[in-house]
């Protein structure tokens, strides 16, 4: 079974040794835990797909230790909008604006990146986490890390080390799980923006609100050539069936509350969307394990700011084939 260890210097050293040997570890970031491996190593990337049971057509995000490292991996033109976003968000000192932005960029020819990280459109997704443990680990590994969320494909994302452990119980596992003392600060995945053209497109709403974008997600695509497969209808799913926009629970349901619509757990009694995002996956994990009838009613979430990303996750979490 994967060992959960503290993210002190010794833990980071152990994790980076595993990465250098081509193995996988789970690392905390400010959004969710990632299942990380050496982005230069084809075998490590293959192992990520096997461990997550992830469809081969769903590409991975590459994590770098500092913004300048992106220039080794992607073609970023001087004065381009991609460069502006890197300056505004990856370099930004405001801790609320840092670390939760993934950019889709044109891959640089002949970089050392595993070819399987580069899409058929020659794009790659890059994230520069601000989280100190993630940053230290990437720096100690001395390579960029490919890391999807540390869950089995389609299941709820992990915001605590124990969620990672539960996710892979009885299955192929990461070699170790670096435990952050506290749960992931934002609690929802990064915002993904396609920054290859002067017109920006949001591919996935997430933990960072970026006013520069047109705030309109691409139309959902369920074709072979999916633009961002996180946009597949069924995703982020608990075992229980979710009923959305519920103002009260039925007798056979547990309830995930928000604001005045209280429940067995309340995402934010004061109706604060940032607090709701922070609790979102954790409370779904908890209700899912408590639920006898496997039914959870979910209070309405206002469709604004990070509420847009929350409603996006809820839509996919509640999706059932017609
Ligand atoms: O917060 C996060 O982004 C977390 C942490 C661990 O970094 N990672 C994460 O990875 O959510 P994952 O694999 O669960 O979701 C990544 C999403 C997928 O929907 C994938 O399709 C999309 O990013 N993606 C990756 N590379 C892409 C590319 N080149 N073009 C478009 N979408 C891409
Ligand atoms: Mg994921």
CSV table of C-alpha atoms and ligand atoms in Angstrom, one decimal:
chain,number,residue,atom,x,y,z
A,1,UNK,CA,0.0,0.0,0.0
A,2,UNK,CA,1.3,3.5,-0.8
A,3,UNK,CA,2.9,5.2,2.2
A,4,UNK,CA,1.7,8.6,3.3
A,5,UNK,CA,4.7,10.6,4.5
A,6,UNK,CA,5.2,14.2,5.7
A,7,UNK,CA,6.4,16.8,3.1
A,8,UNK,CA,9.5,17.7,5.0
A,9,UNK,CA,13.0,17.8,3.4
A,10,UNK,CA,13.4,14.0,3.9
A,11,UNK,CA,10.0,13.4,2.3
A,12,UNK,CA,10.8,15.6,-0.7
A,13,UNK,CA,14.2,13.9,-1.1
A,14,UNK,CA,12.5,10.4,-1.1
A,15,UNK,CA,9.9,11.6,-3.6
A,16,UNK,CA,12.4,13.2,-6.0
A,17,UNK,CA,14.5,10.0,-5.9
A,18,UNK,CA,11.4,8.0,-7.0
A,19,UNK,CA,10.7,10.5,-9.7
A,20,UNK,CA,14.3,10.2,-11.0
A,21,UNK,CA,14.0,6.4,-11.1
A,22,UNK,CA,10.9,6.7,-13.3
A,23,UNK,CA,8.3,6.0,-10.5
A,24,UNK,CA,5.2,7.9,-9.5
A,25,UNK,CA,4.3,9.8,-6.3
A,26,UNK,CA,1.3,11.9,-5.2
A,27,UNK,CA,2.0,15.6,-4.5
A,28,UNK,CA,-0.1,18.3,-3.0
A,29,UNK,CA,-0.7,21.5,-5.0
A,30,UNK,CA,-3.0,24.5,-4.1
A,31,UNK,CA,-5.7,23.0,-6.3
A,32,UNK,CA,-5.9,19.2,-5.9
A,33,UNK,CA,-3.3,16.4,-5.4
A,34,UNK,CA,-1.4,15.4,-8.5
A,35,UNK,CA,-0.1,11.9,-9.5
A,36,UNK,CA,3.4,13.0,-10.6
A,37,UNK,CA,6.1,11.5,-12.8
A,38,UNK,CA,9.1,12.6,-14.9
A,39,UNK,CA,7.7,14.5,-17.9
A,40,UNK,CA,10.9,13.5,-19.9
A,41,UNK,CA,10.4,9.8,-19.3
A,42,UNK,CA,8.1,7.8,-21.6
A,43,UNK,CA,7.8,4.9,-19.2
A,44,UNK,CA,6.7,7.2,-16.3
A,45,UNK,CA,4.1,8.7,-18.5
A,46,UNK,CA,2.8,5.3,-19.5
A,47,UNK,CA,2.6,4.4,-15.8
A,48,UNK,CA,0.5,7.4,-15.1
A,49,UNK,CA,-2.0,6.4,-17.7
A,50,UNK,CA,-2.1,2.8,-16.4
A,51,UNK,CA,-2.4,3.8,-12.7
A,52,UNK,CA,-5.2,6.3,-13.4
A,53,UNK,CA,-6.9,4.0,-15.9
A,54,UNK,CA,-7.0,7.1,-18.1
A,55,UNK,CA,-8.0,7.1,-21.8
A,56,UNK,CA,-5.0,7.6,-24.0
A,57,UNK,CA,-6.5,10.6,-25.8
A,58,UNK,CA,-6.7,12.7,-22.6
A,59,UNK,CA,-3.4,14.7,-22.4
A,60,UNK,CA,-1.6,15.5,-19.1
A,61,UNK,CA,-0.5,18.9,-17.6
A,62,UNK,CA,3.2,19.5,-17.3
A,63,UNK,CA,4.2,21.2,-14.0
A,64,UNK,CA,7.3,23.5,-13.8
A,65,UNK,CA,9.1,25.0,-10.9
A,66,UNK,CA,9.4,28.5,-12.2
A,67,UNK,CA,7.8,30.6,-15.1
A,68,UNK,CA,11.0,30.8,-17.1
A,69,UNK,CA,11.1,27.0,-17.5
A,70,UNK,CA,8.1,27.2,-19.8
A,71,UNK,CA,10.3,28.8,-22.5
A,72,UNK,CA,12.2,25.4,-22.8
A,73,UNK,CA,9.0,23.5,-23.5
A,74,UNK,CA,6.8,25.9,-25.4
A,75,UNK,CA,7.0,28.5,-28.1
A,76,UNK,CA,6.1,31.7,-26.4
A,77,UNK,CA,6.4,34.7,-28.6
A,78,UNK,CA,7.6,38.0,-27.1
A,79,UNK,CA,4.7,40.3,-26.6
A,80,UNK,CA,2.1,37.5,-27.0
A,81,UNK,CA,-0.9,37.2,-24.9
A,82,UNK,CA,0.5,34.0,-23.5
A,83,UNK,CA,3.6,35.9,-22.3
A,84,UNK,CA,1.3,38.5,-20.7
A,85,UNK,CA,-0.7,35.8,-18.8
A,86,UNK,CA,2.6,34.3,-17.6
A,87,UNK,CA,3.7,37.8,-16.3
A,88,UNK,CA,0.3,38.6,-14.8
A,89,UNK,CA,-0.5,35.2,-13.2
A,90,UNK,CA,2.5,33.0,-12.8
A,91,UNK,CA,4.8,35.8,-11.6
A,92,UNK,CA,2.1,37.5,-9.6
A,93,UNK,CA,2.7,38.1,-5.9
A,94,UNK,CA,-0.9,38.0,-4.9
A,95,UNK,CA,-1.3,34.6,-3.3
A,96,UNK,CA,-4.9,34.3,-4.3
A,97,UNK,CA,-4.0,34.7,-7.9
A,98,UNK,CA,-1.1,32.3,-8.0
A,99,UNK,CA,-0.6,28.8,-9.1
A,100,UNK,CA,-4.0,27.8,-10.4
A,101,UNK,CA,-3.6,28.7,-14.0
A,102,UNK,CA,-2.8,26.1,-16.7
A,103,UNK,CA,-1.9,27.4,-20.1
A,104,UNK,CA,-2.2,25.4,-23.3
A,105,UNK,CA,0.6,26.5,-25.6
A,106,UNK,CA,2.4,25.4,-28.8
A,107,UNK,CA,5.0,22.7,-28.0
A,108,UNK,CA,8.6,23.7,-28.8
A,109,UNK,CA,10.1,21.4,-31.4
A,110,UNK,CA,12.8,19.1,-30.0
A,111,UNK,CA,12.2,19.7,-26.3
A,112,UNK,CA,13.0,16.7,-24.1
A,113,UNK,CA,9.3,16.2,-23.2
A,114,UNK,CA,7.9,12.7,-23.7
A,115,UNK,CA,6.2,12.8,-27.1
A,116,UNK,CA,3.1,11.4,-25.4
A,117,UNK,CA,2.6,14.7,-23.7
A,118,UNK,CA,2.3,16.6,-26.9
A,119,UNK,CA,-1.2,16.5,-28.6
A,120,UNK,CA,-1.9,15.8,-32.2
A,121,UNK,CA,-2.3,19.6,-32.5
A,122,UNK,CA,1.2,20.0,-31.2
A,123,UNK,CA,0.0,21.7,-28.0
A,124,UNK,CA,1.0,21.1,-24.4
A,125,UNK,CA,-0.6,22.2,-21.1
A,126,UNK,CA,1.8,23.8,-18.6
A,127,UNK,CA,1.1,24.8,-15.0
A,128,UNK,CA,3.5,26.6,-12.6
A,129,UNK,CA,2.2,25.8,-9.2
A,130,UNK,CA,2.9,28.3,-6.4
A,131,UNK,CA,2.5,25.6,-3.7
A,132,UNK,CA,5.8,25.4,-1.8
A,133,UNK,CA,5.9,21.6,-1.6
A,134,UNK,CA,5.1,21.2,-5.3
A,135,UNK,CA,7.7,23.8,-6.2
A,136,UNK,CA,10.4,22.2,-4.0
A,137,UNK,CA,9.6,18.7,-5.4
A,138,UNK,CA,9.8,19.8,-9.0
A,139,UNK,CA,13.1,21.7,-8.3
A,140,UNK,CA,14.6,18.7,-6.4
A,141,UNK,CA,13.6,16.3,-9.2
A,142,UNK,CA,15.3,18.7,-11.7
A,143,UNK,CA,12.8,17.8,-14.4
A,144,UNK,CA,9.2,19.0,-15.2
A,145,UNK,CA,6.5,16.8,-13.7
A,146,UNK,CA,3.6,15.5,-15.7
A,147,UNK,CA,0.7,15.3,-13.2
A,148,UNK,CA,-3.0,14.7,-13.6
A,149,UNK,CA,-5.3,14.8,-10.5
A,150,UNK,CA,-4.4,11.8,-8.3
A,151,UNK,CA,-7.6,9.9,-8.7
A,152,UNK,CA,-8.9,7.0,-10.9
A,153,UNK,CA,-10.1,8.5,-14.1
A,154,UNK,CA,-13.6,10.0,-13.8
A,155,UNK,CA,-13.8,9.8,-10.0
A,156,UNK,CA,-13.7,12.6,-7.4
A,157,UNK,CA,-10.5,14.6,-7.2
A,158,UNK,CA,-8.4,14.4,-4.0
A,159,UNK,CA,-7.8,17.5,-1.8
A,160,UNK,CA,-6.2,15.5,1.1
A,161,UNK,CA,-3.6,12.8,1.2
A,162,UNK,CA,-6.1,10.3,2.5
A,163,UNK,CA,-8.4,10.8,-0.5
A,164,UNK,CA,-5.5,9.7,-2.7
A,165,UNK,CA,-5.0,6.6,-0.6
A,166,UNK,CA,-8.8,5.8,-0.7
A,167,UNK,CA,-8.9,6.3,-4.5
A,168,UNK,CA,-6.2,3.7,-5.3
A,169,UNK,CA,-7.1,1.1,-2.6
A,170,UNK,CA,-6.7,-2.4,-4.0
A,171,UNK,CA,-5.4,-0.9,-7.3
A,172,UNK,CA,-2.1,0.0,-8.8
A,173,UNK,CA,-0.7,2.8,-6.6
A,174,UNK,CA,1.8,5.7,-6.5
A,175,UNK,CA,4.9,4.7,-4.6
A,176,UNK,CA,4.3,7.3,-1.9
A,177,UNK,CA,2.0,10.1,-1.1
A,178,UNK,CA,3.5,13.4,0.2
A,179,UNK,CA,1.1,14.7,2.8
A,180,UNK,CA,0.6,18.5,3.2
A,181,UNK,CA,-0.3,19.4,6.8
A,182,UNK,CA,-3.5,21.1,5.5
A,183,UNK,CA,-6.0,20.3,2.7
A,184,UNK,CA,-5.4,21.9,-0.7
A,185,UNK,CA,-6.0,25.6,-0.3
A,186,UNK,CA,-8.3,26.2,-3.3
A,187,UNK,CA,-9.8,22.7,-3.6
A,188,UNK,CA,-10.8,22.8,-7.3
A,189,UNK,CA,-8.6,22.1,-10.3
A,190,UNK,CA,-6.7,24.8,-12.1
A,191,UNK,CA,-8.4,27.0,-14.7
A,192,UNK,CA,-7.2,25.9,-18.2
A,193,UNK,CA,-6.8,28.6,-20.9
A,194,UNK,CA,-5.9,28.0,-24.5
A,195,UNK,CA,-3.3,30.8,-25.0
A,196,UNK,CA,-2.1,29.7,-28.5
A,197,UNK,CA,-4.0,32.5,-30.2
A,198,UNK,CA,-4.6,36.2,-29.4
A,199,UNK,CA,-8.2,35.3,-28.6
A,200,UNK,CA,-8.2,33.4,-25.3
A,201,UNK,CA,-10.5,30.5,-24.7
A,202,UNK,CA,-11.3,28.9,-21.4
A,203,UNK,CA,-11.1,25.1,-21.7
A,204,UNK,CA,-11.9,24.4,-18.1
A,205,UNK,CA,-13.3,26.7,-15.4
A,206,UNK,CA,-11.3,26.3,-12.2
A,207,UNK,CA,-9.7,27.9,-9.2
A,208,UNK,CA,-8.6,31.1,-10.8
A,209,UNK,CA,-10.9,33.7,-12.3
A,210,UNK,CA,-9.2,35.3,-15.2
A,211,UNK,CA,-11.0,38.5,-16.4
A,212,UNK,CA,-8.9,38.6,-19.7
A,213,UNK,CA,-10.8,35.7,-21.1
A,214,UNK,CA,-14.2,35.7,-22.8
A,215,UNK,CA,-15.5,33.5,-19.9
A,216,UNK,CA,-17.2,31.2,-22.3
A,217,UNK,CA,-16.1,27.6,-22.2
A,218,UNK,CA,-15.7,25.8,-25.5
A,219,UNK,CA,-18.6,23.8,-26.6
A,220,UNK,CA,-18.4,20.3,-25.2
A,221,UNK,CA,-16.9,17.8,-27.6
A,222,UNK,CA,-17.1,14.1,-27.3
A,223,UNK,CA,-15.3,13.3,-30.4
A,224,UNK,CA,-12.0,11.4,-30.8
A,225,UNK,CA,-10.2,14.7,-30.9
A,226,UNK,CA,-11.3,16.1,-27.6
A,227,UNK,CA,-9.9,19.6,-26.9
A,228,UNK,CA,-9.9,19.2,-23.1
A,229,UNK,CA,-11.3,15.9,-22.0
A,230,UNK,CA,-12.0,17.3,-18.6
A,231,UNK,CA,-15.0,18.6,-20.4
A,232,UNK,CA,-16.5,15.2,-21.0
A,233,UNK,CA,-20.0,15.1,-19.6
A,234,UNK,CA,-19.4,12.4,-17.0
A,235,UNK,CA,-16.5,13.3,-14.8
A,236,UNK,CA,-15.6,14.0,-11.2
A,237,UNK,CA,-18.2,11.5,-10.1
A,238,UNK,CA,-18.9,10.2,-6.6
A,239,UNK,CA,-20.5,6.7,-6.2
A,240,UNK,CA,-23.8,8.3,-5.1
A,241,UNK,CA,-26.3,9.9,-7.5
A,242,UNK,CA,-26.5,13.6,-7.1
A,243,UNK,CA,-29.7,15.7,-7.3
A,244,UNK,CA,-28.8,19.3,-8.0
A,245,UNK,CA,-30.5,22.6,-7.1
A,246,UNK,CA,-32.3,20.9,-4.1
A,247,UNK,CA,-33.8,23.2,-1.5
A,248,UNK,CA,-34.3,20.3,0.9
A,249,UNK,CA,-33.5,16.6,1.1
A,250,UNK,CA,-35.8,13.6,0.6
A,251,UNK,CA,-35.9,11.0,3.4
A,252,UNK,CA,-33.5,8.7,1.5
A,253,UNK,CA,-31.0,11.4,0.7
A,254,UNK,CA,-28.0,13.1,2.4
A,255,UNK,CA,-27.8,16.8,1.7
A,256,UNK,CA,-24.8,19.0,0.7
A,257,UNK,CA,-25.9,22.4,1.8
A,258,UNK,CA,-24.8,25.9,0.8
A,259,UNK,CA,-25.7,29.2,2.6
A,260,UNK,CA,-29.2,29.2,3.9
A,261,UNK,CA,-30.0,25.8,2.4
A,262,UNK,CA,-28.5,23.8,5.1
A,263,UNK,CA,-27.6,20.1,4.9
A,264,UNK,CA,-25.7,17.2,6.6
A,265,UNK,CA,-22.6,19.2,5.6
A,266,UNK,CA,-22.7,22.9,4.5
A,267,UNK,CA,-20.2,24.1,1.9
A,268,UNK,CA,-20.3,27.6,3.3
A,269,UNK,CA,-22.9,28.7,5.9
A,270,UNK,CA,-22.2,32.3,5.0
A,271,UNK,CA,-22.6,31.6,1.3
A,272,UNK,CA,-18.9,32.2,0.5
A,273,UNK,CA,-18.0,30.6,-2.9
A,274,UNK,CA,-14.3,30.4,-2.1
A,275,UNK,CA,-15.0,28.5,1.1
A,276,UNK,CA,-17.4,26.3,-0.8
A,277,UNK,CA,-14.7,25.4,-3.4
A,278,UNK,CA,-12.3,24.6,-0.6
A,279,UNK,CA,-14.8,22.1,1.0
A,280,UNK,CA,-16.3,20.8,-2.3
A,281,UNK,CA,-14.4,17.6,-3.0
A,282,UNK,CA,-13.8,16.8,0.7
A,283,UNK,CA,-17.5,17.0,1.6
A,284,UNK,CA,-18.5,15.0,-1.5
A,285,UNK,CA,-15.9,12.3,-0.4
A,286,UNK,CA,-17.4,12.4,3.1
A,287,UNK,CA,-21.1,12.2,2.1
A,288,UNK,CA,-20.3,9.6,-0.5
A,289,UNK,CA,-18.8,7.3,2.2
A,290,UNK,CA,-21.7,8.0,4.7
A,291,UNK,CA,-24.5,7.6,2.2
A,292,UNK,CA,-26.6,4.5,2.7
A,293,UNK,CA,-28.9,5.0,-0.2
A,294,UNK,CA,-26.2,6.5,-2.4
A,295,UNK,CA,-28.2,9.6,-3.0
A,296,UNK,CA,-27.1,13.1,-2.3
A,297,UNK,CA,-29.1,16.3,-2.7
A,298,UNK,CA,-27.1,19.4,-3.5
A,299,UNK,CA,-28.2,23.0,-2.7
A,300,UNK,CA,-28.2,25.6,-5.5
A,301,UNK,CA,-24.8,27.3,-6.0
A,302,UNK,CA,-24.9,30.8,-7.5
A,303,UNK,CA,-23.5,30.8,-11.0
A,304,UNK,CA,-20.9,33.5,-10.6
A,305,UNK,CA,-17.1,33.7,-9.9
A,306,UNK,CA,-15.8,30.3,-8.8
A,307,UNK,CA,-19.5,29.2,-8.6
A,308,UNK,CA,-19.2,28.7,-12.4
A,309,UNK,CA,-16.5,26.1,-11.9
A,310,UNK,CA,-18.4,24.5,-9.0
A,311,UNK,CA,-21.6,24.2,-11.1
A,312,UNK,CA,-19.5,22.8,-14.0
A,313,UNK,CA,-18.1,20.0,-11.7
A,314,UNK,CA,-21.6,19.4,-10.3
A,315,UNK,CA,-23.1,19.0,-13.8
A,316,UNK,CA,-20.5,16.4,-14.7
A,317,UNK,CA,-20.7,14.7,-11.3
A,318,UNK,CA,-24.4,14.3,-11.6
A,319,UNK,CA,-24.4,13.3,-15.3
A,320,UNK,CA,-26.1,10.0,-16.2
A,321,UNK,CA,-26.4,8.5,-19.6
A,322,UNK,CA,-29.9,9.1,-21.1
B,1,LIG,O1,-5.3,21.6,-10.8
B,1,LIG,C1,-5.0,20.9,-11.7
B,1,LIG,O2,-5.0,21.2,-12.9
B,1,LIG,C2,-4.6,19.4,-11.4
B,1,LIG,C3,-3.2,19.5,-10.6
B,1,LIG,C4,-2.7,18.2,-10.2
B,1,LIG,O3,-2.3,20.2,-11.4
B,1,LIG,N1,-4.4,18.6,-12.5
B,1,LIG,C5,-5.5,18.2,-13.2
B,1,LIG,O4,-5.1,17.3,-14.2
B,1,LIG,O5,-6.6,18.5,-13.0
B,1,LIG,P1,-6.1,16.4,-15.0
B,1,LIG,O6,-5.3,15.5,-15.9
B,1,LIG,O7,-7.0,15.8,-14.0
B,1,LIG,O8,-6.9,17.4,-15.9
B,1,LIG,C6,-6.2,18.1,-16.9
B,1,LIG,C7,-7.1,18.6,-18.0
B,1,LIG,C8,-7.7,17.5,-18.8
B,1,LIG,O9,-9.1,17.8,-19.0
B,1,LIG,C9,-7.0,17.5,-20.1
B,1,LIG,O10,-7.8,17.1,-21.1
B,1,LIG,C10,-6.6,18.9,-20.2
B,1,LIG,O11,-6.2,19.3,-18.9
B,1,LIG,N2,-5.4,19.1,-21.0
B,1,LIG,C11,-4.2,18.6,-20.8
B,1,LIG,N3,-3.3,18.9,-21.9
B,1,LIG,C12,-4.1,19.6,-22.8
B,1,LIG,C13,-3.8,20.2,-24.0
B,1,LIG,N4,-2.6,20.1,-24.6
B,1,LIG,N5,-4.8,20.8,-24.7
B,1,LIG,C14,-6.1,20.9,-24.1
B,1,LIG,N6,-6.4,20.3,-22.9
B,1,LIG,C15,-5.4,19.7,-22.2
B,2,LIG,MG1,-8.7,15.1,-13.1
